[in-house]
PDB file of C-alpha atoms in Angstrom:
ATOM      1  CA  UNK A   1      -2.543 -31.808  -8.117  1.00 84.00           C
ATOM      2  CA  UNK A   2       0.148 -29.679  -9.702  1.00 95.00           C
ATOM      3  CA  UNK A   3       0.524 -25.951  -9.219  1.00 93.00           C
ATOM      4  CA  UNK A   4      -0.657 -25.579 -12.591  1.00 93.00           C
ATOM      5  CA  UNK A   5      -3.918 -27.174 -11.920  1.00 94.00           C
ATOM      6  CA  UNK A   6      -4.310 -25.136  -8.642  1.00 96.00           C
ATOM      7  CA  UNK A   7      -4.131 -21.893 -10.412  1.00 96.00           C
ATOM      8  CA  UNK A   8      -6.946 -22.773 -12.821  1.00 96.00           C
ATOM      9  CA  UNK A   9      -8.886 -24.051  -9.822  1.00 97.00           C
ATOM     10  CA  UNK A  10      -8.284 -20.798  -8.309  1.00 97.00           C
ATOM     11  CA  UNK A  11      -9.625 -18.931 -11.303  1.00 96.00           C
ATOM     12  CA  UNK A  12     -12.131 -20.836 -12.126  1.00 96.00           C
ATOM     13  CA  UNK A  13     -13.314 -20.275  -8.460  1.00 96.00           C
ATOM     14  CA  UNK A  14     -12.678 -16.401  -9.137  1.00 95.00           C
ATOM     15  CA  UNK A  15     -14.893 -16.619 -12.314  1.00 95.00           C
ATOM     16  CA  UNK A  16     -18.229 -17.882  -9.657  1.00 94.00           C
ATOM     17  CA  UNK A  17     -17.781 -15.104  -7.130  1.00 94.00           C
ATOM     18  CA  UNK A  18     -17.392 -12.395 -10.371  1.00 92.00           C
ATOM     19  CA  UNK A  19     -19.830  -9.788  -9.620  1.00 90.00           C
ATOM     20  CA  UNK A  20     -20.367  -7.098 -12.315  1.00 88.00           C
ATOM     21  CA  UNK A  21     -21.706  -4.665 -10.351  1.00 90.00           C
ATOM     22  CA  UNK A  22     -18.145  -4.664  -8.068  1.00 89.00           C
ATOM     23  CA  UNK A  23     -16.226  -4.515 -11.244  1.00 84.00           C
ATOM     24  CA  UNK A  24     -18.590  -1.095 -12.532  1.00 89.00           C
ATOM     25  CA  UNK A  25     -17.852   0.007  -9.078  1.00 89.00           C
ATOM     26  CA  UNK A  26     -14.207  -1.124  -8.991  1.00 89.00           C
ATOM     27  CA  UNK A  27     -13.767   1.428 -12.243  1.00 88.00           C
ATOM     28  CA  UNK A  28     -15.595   4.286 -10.799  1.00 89.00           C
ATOM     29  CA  UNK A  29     -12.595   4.104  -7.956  1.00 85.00           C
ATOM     30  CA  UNK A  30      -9.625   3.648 -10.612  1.00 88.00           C
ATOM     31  CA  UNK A  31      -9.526   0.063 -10.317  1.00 88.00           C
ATOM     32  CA  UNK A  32      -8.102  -1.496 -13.899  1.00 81.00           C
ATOM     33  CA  UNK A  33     -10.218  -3.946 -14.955  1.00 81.00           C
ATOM     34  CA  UNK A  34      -9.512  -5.650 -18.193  1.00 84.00           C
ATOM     35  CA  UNK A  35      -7.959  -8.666 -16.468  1.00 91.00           C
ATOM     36  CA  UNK A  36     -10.173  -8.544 -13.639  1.00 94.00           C
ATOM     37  CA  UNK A  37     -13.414 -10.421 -12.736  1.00 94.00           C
ATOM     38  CA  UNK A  38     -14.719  -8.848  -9.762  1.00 94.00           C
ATOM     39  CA  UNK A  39     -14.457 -10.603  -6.535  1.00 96.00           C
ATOM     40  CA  UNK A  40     -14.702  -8.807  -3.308  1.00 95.00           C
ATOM     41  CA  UNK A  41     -11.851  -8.744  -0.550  1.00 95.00           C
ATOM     42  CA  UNK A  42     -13.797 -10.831   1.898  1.00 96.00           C
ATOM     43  CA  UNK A  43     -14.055 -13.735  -0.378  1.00 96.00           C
ATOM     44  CA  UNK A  44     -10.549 -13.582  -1.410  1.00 97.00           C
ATOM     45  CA  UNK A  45      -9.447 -13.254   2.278  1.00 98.00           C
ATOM     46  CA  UNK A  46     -11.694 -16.364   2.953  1.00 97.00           C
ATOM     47  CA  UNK A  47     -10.233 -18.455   0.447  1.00 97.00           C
ATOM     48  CA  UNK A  48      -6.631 -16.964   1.251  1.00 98.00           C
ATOM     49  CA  UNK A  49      -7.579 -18.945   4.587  1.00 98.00           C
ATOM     50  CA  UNK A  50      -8.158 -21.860   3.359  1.00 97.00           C
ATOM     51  CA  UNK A  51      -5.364 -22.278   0.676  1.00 97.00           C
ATOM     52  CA  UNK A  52      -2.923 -21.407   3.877  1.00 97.00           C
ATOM     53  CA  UNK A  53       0.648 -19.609   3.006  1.00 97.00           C
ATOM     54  CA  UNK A  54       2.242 -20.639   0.241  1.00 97.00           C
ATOM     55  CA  UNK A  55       4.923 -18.566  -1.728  1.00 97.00           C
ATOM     56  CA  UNK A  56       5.415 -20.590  -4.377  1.00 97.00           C
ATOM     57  CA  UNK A  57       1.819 -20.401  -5.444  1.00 98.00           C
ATOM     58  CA  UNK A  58       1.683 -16.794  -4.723  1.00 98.00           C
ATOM     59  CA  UNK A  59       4.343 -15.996  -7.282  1.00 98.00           C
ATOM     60  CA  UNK A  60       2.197 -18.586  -9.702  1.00 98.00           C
ATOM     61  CA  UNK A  61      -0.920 -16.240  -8.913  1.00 98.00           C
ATOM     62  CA  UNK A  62       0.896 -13.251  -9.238  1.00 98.00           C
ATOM     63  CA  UNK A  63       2.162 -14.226 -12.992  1.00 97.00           C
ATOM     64  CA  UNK A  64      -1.323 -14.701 -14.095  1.00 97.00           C
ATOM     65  CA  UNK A  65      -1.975 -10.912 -14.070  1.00 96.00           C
ATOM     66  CA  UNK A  66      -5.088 -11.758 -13.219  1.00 97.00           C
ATOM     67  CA  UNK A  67      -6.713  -8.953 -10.806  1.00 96.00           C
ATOM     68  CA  UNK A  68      -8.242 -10.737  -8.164  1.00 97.00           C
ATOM     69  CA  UNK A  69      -5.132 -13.373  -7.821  1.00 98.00           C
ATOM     70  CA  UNK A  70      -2.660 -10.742  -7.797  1.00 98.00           C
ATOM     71  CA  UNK A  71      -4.709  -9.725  -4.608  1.00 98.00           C
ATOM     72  CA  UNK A  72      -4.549 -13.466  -3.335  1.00 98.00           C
ATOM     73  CA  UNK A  73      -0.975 -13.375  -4.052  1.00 98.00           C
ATOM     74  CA  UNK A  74      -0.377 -10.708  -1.647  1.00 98.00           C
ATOM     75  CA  UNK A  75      -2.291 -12.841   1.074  1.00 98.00           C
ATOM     76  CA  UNK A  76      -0.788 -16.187   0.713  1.00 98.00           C
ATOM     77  CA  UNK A  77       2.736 -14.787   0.108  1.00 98.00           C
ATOM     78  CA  UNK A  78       5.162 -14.973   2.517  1.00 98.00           C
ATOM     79  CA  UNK A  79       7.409 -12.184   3.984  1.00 98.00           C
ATOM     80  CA  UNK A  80      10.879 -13.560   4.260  1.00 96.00           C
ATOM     81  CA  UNK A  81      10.918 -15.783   1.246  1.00 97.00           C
ATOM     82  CA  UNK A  82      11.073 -13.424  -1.338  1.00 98.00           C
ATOM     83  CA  UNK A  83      13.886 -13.206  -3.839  1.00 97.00           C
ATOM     84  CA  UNK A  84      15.062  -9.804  -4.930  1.00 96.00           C
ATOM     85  CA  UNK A  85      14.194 -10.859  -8.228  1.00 97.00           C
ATOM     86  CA  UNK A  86      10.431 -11.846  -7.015  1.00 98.00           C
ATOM     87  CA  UNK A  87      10.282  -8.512  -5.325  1.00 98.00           C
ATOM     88  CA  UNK A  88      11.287  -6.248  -8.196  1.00 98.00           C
ATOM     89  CA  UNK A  89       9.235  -8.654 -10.448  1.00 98.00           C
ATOM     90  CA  UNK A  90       6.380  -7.462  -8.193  1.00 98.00           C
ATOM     91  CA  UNK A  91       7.331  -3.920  -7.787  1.00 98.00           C
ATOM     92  CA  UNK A  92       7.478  -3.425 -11.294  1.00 97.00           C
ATOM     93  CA  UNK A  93       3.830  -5.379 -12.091  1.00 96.00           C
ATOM     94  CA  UNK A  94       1.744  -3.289  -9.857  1.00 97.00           C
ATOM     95  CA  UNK A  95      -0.658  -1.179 -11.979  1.00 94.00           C
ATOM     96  CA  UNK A  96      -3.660  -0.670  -9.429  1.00 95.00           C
ATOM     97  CA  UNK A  97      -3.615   1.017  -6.162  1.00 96.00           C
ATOM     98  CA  UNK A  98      -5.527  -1.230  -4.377  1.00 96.00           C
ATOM     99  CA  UNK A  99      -3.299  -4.446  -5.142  1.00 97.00           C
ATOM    100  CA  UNK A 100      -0.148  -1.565  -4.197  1.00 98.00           C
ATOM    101  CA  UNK A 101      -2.102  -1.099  -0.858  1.00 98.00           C
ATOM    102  CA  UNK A 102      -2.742  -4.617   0.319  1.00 98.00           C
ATOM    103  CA  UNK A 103       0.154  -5.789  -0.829  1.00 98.00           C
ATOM    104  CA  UNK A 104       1.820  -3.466   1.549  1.00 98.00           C
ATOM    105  CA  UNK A 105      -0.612  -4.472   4.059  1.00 98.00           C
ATOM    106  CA  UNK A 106      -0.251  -7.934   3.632  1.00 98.00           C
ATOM    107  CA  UNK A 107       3.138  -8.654   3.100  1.00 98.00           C
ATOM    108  CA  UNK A 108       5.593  -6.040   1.950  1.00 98.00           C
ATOM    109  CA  UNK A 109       5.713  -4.190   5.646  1.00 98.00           C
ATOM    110  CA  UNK A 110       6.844  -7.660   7.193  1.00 98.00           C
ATOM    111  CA  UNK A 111       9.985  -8.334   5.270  1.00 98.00           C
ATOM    112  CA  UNK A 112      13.448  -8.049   6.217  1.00 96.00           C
ATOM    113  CA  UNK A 113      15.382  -3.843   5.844  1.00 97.00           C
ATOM    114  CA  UNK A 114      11.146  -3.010   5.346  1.00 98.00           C
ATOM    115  CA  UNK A 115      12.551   0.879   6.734  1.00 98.00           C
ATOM    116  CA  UNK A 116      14.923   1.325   4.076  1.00 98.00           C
ATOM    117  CA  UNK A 117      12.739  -0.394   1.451  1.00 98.00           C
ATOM    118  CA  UNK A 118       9.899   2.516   2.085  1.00 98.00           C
ATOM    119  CA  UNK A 119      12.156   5.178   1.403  1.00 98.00           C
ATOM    120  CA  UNK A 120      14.010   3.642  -1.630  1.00 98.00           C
ATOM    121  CA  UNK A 121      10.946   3.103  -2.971  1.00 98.00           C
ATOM    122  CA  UNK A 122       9.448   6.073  -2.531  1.00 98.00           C
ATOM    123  CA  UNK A 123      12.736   7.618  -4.403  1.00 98.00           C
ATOM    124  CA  UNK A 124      11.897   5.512  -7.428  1.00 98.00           C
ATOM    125  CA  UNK A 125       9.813   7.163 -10.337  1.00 98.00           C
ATOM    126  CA  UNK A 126       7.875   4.813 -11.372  1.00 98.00           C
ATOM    127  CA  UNK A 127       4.061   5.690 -10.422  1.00 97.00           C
ATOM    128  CA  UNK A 128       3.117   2.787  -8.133  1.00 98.00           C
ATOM    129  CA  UNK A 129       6.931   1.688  -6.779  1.00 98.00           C
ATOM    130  CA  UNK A 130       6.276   5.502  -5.211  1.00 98.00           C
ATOM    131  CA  UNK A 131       3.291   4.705  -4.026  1.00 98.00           C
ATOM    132  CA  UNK A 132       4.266   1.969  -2.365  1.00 98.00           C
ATOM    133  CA  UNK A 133       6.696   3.699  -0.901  1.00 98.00           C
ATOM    134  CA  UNK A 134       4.350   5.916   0.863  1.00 98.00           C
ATOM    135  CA  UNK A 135       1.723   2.942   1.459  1.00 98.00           C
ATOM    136  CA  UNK A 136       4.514   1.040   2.946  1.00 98.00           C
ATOM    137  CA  UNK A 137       5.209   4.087   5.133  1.00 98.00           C
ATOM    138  CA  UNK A 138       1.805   4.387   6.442  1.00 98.00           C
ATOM    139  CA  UNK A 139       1.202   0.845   7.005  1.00 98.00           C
ATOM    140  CA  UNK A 140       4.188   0.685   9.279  1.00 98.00           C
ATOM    141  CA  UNK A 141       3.604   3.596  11.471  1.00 98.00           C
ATOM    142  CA  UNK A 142       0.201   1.377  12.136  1.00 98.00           C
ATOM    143  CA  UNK A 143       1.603  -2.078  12.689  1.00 98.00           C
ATOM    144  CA  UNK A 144       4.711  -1.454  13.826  1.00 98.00           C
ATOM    145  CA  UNK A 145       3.763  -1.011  17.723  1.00 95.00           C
ATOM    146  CA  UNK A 146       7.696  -1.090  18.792  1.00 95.00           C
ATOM    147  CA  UNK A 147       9.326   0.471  16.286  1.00 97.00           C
ATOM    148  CA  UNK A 148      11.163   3.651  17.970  1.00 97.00           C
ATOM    149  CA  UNK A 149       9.956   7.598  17.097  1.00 97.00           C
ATOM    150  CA  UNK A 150      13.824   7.855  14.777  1.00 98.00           C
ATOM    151  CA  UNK A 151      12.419   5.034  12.266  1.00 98.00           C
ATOM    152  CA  UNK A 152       9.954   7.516  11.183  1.00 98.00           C
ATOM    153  CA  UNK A 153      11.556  10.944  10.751  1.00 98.00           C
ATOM    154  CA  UNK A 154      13.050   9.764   7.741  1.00 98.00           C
ATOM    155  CA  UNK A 155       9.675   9.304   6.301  1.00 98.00           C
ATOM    156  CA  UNK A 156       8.590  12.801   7.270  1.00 98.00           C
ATOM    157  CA  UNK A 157      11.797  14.289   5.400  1.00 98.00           C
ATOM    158  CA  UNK A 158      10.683  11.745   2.156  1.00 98.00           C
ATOM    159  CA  UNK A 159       6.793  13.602   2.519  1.00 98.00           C
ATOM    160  CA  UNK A 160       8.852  17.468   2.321  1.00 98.00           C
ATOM    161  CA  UNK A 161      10.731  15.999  -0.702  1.00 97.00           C
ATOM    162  CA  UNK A 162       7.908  14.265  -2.988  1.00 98.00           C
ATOM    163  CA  UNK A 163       5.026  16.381  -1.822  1.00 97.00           C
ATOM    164  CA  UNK A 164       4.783  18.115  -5.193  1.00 96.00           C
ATOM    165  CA  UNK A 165       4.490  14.966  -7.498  1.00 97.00           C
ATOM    166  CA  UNK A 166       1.226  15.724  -8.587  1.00 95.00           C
ATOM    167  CA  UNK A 167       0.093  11.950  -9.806  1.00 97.00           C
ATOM    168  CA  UNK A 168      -3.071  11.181  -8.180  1.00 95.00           C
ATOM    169  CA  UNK A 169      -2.018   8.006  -6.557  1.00 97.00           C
ATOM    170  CA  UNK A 170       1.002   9.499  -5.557  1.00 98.00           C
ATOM    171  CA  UNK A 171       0.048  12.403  -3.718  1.00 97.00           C
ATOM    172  CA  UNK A 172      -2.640  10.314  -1.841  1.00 98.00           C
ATOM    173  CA  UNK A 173      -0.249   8.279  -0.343  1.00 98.00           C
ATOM    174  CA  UNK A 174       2.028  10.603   0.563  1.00 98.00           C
ATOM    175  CA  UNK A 175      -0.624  12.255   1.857  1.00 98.00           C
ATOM    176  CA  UNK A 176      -1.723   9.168   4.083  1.00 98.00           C
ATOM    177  CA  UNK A 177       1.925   8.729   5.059  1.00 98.00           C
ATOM    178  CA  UNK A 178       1.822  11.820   6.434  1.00 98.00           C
ATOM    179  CA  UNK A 179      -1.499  11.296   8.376  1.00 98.00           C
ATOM    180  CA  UNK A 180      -0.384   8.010  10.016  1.00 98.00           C
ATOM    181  CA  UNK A 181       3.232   8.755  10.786  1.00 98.00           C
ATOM    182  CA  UNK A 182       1.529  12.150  12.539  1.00 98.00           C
ATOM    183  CA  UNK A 183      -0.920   9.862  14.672  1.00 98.00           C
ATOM    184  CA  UNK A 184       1.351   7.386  16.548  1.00 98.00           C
ATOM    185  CA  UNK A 185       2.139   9.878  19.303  1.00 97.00           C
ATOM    186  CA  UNK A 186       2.444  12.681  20.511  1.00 97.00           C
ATOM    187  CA  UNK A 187       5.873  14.025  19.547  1.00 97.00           C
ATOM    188  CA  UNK A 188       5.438  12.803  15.901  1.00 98.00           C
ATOM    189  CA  UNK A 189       2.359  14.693  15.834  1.00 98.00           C
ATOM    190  CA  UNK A 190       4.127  17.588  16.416  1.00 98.00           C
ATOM    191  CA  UNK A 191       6.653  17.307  13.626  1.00 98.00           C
ATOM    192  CA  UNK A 192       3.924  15.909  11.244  1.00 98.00           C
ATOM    193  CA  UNK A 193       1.942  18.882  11.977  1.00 98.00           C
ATOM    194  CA  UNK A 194       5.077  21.177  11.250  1.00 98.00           C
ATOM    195  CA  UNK A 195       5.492  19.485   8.085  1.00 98.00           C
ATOM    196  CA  UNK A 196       1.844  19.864   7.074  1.00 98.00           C
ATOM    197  CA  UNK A 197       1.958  23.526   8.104  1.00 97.00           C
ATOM    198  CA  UNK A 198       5.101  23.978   5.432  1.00 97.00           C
ATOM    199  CA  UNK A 199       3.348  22.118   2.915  1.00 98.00           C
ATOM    200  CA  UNK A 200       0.097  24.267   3.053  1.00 96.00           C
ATOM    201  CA  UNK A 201       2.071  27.790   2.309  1.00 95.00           C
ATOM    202  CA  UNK A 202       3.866  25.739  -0.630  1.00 95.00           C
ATOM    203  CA  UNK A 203       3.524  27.063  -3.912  1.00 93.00           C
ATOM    204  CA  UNK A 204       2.127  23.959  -5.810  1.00 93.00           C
ATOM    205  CA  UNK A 205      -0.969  23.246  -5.500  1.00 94.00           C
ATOM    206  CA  UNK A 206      -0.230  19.115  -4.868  1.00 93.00           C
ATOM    207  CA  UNK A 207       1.471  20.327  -2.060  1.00 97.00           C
ATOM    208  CA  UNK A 208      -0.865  22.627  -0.837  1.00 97.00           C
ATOM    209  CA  UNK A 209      -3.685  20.026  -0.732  1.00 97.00           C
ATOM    210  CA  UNK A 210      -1.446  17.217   1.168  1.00 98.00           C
ATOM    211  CA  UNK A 211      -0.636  20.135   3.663  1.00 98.00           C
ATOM    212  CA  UNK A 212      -4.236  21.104   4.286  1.00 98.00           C
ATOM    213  CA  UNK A 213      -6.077  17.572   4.229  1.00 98.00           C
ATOM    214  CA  UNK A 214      -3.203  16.086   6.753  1.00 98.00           C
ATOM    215  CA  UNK A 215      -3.508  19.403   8.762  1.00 98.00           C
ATOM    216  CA  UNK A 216      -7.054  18.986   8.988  1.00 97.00           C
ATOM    217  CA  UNK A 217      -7.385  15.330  10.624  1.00 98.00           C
ATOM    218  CA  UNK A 218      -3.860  15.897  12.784  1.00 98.00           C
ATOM    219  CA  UNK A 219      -5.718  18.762  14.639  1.00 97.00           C
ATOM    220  CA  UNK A 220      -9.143  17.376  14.658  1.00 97.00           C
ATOM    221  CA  UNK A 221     -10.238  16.877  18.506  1.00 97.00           C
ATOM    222  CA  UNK A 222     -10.786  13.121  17.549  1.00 97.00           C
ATOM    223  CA  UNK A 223      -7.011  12.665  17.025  1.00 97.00           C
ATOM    224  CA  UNK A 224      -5.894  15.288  19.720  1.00 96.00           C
ATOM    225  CA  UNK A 225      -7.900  13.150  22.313  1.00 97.00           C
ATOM    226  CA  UNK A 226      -6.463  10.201  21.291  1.00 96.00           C
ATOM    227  CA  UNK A 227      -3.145  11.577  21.521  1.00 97.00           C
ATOM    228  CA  UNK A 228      -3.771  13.326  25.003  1.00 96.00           C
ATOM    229  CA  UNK A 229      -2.349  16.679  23.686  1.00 92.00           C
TER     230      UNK A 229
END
């Protein structure tokens, strides 16, 4: 079977798990769905499984601009293969924050100079390269178990300098950037909940919220148990 066939098998396999009640649902959250058929993340994680990784067909998936295989894509894809042509071909096609999010999840927080990629990224303007930024940020100070406490105060200093973009899907990651990077231990907690206390006295209101919602889970006793402080 040629790649070609495999990606309308795919679809075609997309287009019997559609459910229209996700896709109303997947609109209420901000989801784009006029190439999308409405497939939930389990189902697209089991067939992920059973296609296996394979980059090739990932970038196949991925030009489709279908919804639901753009998601796949980020499964199947792998880490170290991609170009810097693929990449930026990627960067530059994400329109949704939920294919930005798993495809930081998935696959962009395994590649190769993944530190300095977060806070390039977060430097560009465009709406979701920024938000992947941030994303990527989060997801790292989560799955990155050895990485040292210096890896991340970089990211802190990237949260003081874009906390007033006020684009929805911005300020939420930077927001959850903030959050994560502020529960790996104890001594990032304390400059994450520095930072949050400067953003909440800021003057714009962005800035103000990311402040106050990070402020409020960093010194929640759920998090300050966890954290033994």
């Amino acid at each position: 079977m040629t790649i070609a066939d495999r990606i309308q098998t795919i679809l075609k396999t997309l287009q019997v798990h559609s459910d229209a009640q996700l896709l109303e649902g997947m609109a209420r959250f901000g989801i784009k769905t006029i190439k999308a058929y409405g497939v939930s993340v389990p189902v697209l994680r089991k067939l992920a499984c059973e296609i296996g990784k394979d980059h090739e067909l990932a970038q196949k998936l991925w030009d489709t601009k279908v919804h639901e295989a753009r998601l796949l894509a980020t499964m199947v894809a792998e880490a170290d293969k991609f170009t810097n042509k693929e990449l930026e071909r990627w960067l530059k096609g994400l329109d949704s924050w939920d294919v930005c999010d798993q495809a930081c999840l998935n696959v962009f927080w395994k590649m190769p100079d993944v530190y300095n990629k977060a806070l390039l990224w977060s430097s560009r303007d465009e709406e979701f390269i920024r938000r992947a930024g941030f994303a990527l940020m989060a997801v790292l100070a989560v799955k990155d178990k050895e990485a040292s406490d210096e890896k991340f105060i970089p990211f802190l200093r990237a949260v003081l300098l874009h906390a007033d973009d006020d684009r929805n899907f911005v300020k939420k990651a930077v927001n959850w950037a903030l959050r994560q990077v502020g529960k790996r231990n104890a001594l990032l907690h304390s400059r994450a909940v520095s930072v949050a206390r400067e953003l909440k006295s800021a003057v714009e209101k962005p800035t103000r919220w990311i402040g106050a919602d990070a402020m409020r889970e960093l010194q929640s006793d759920a998090v300050k148990q966890r954290l033994n402080i």
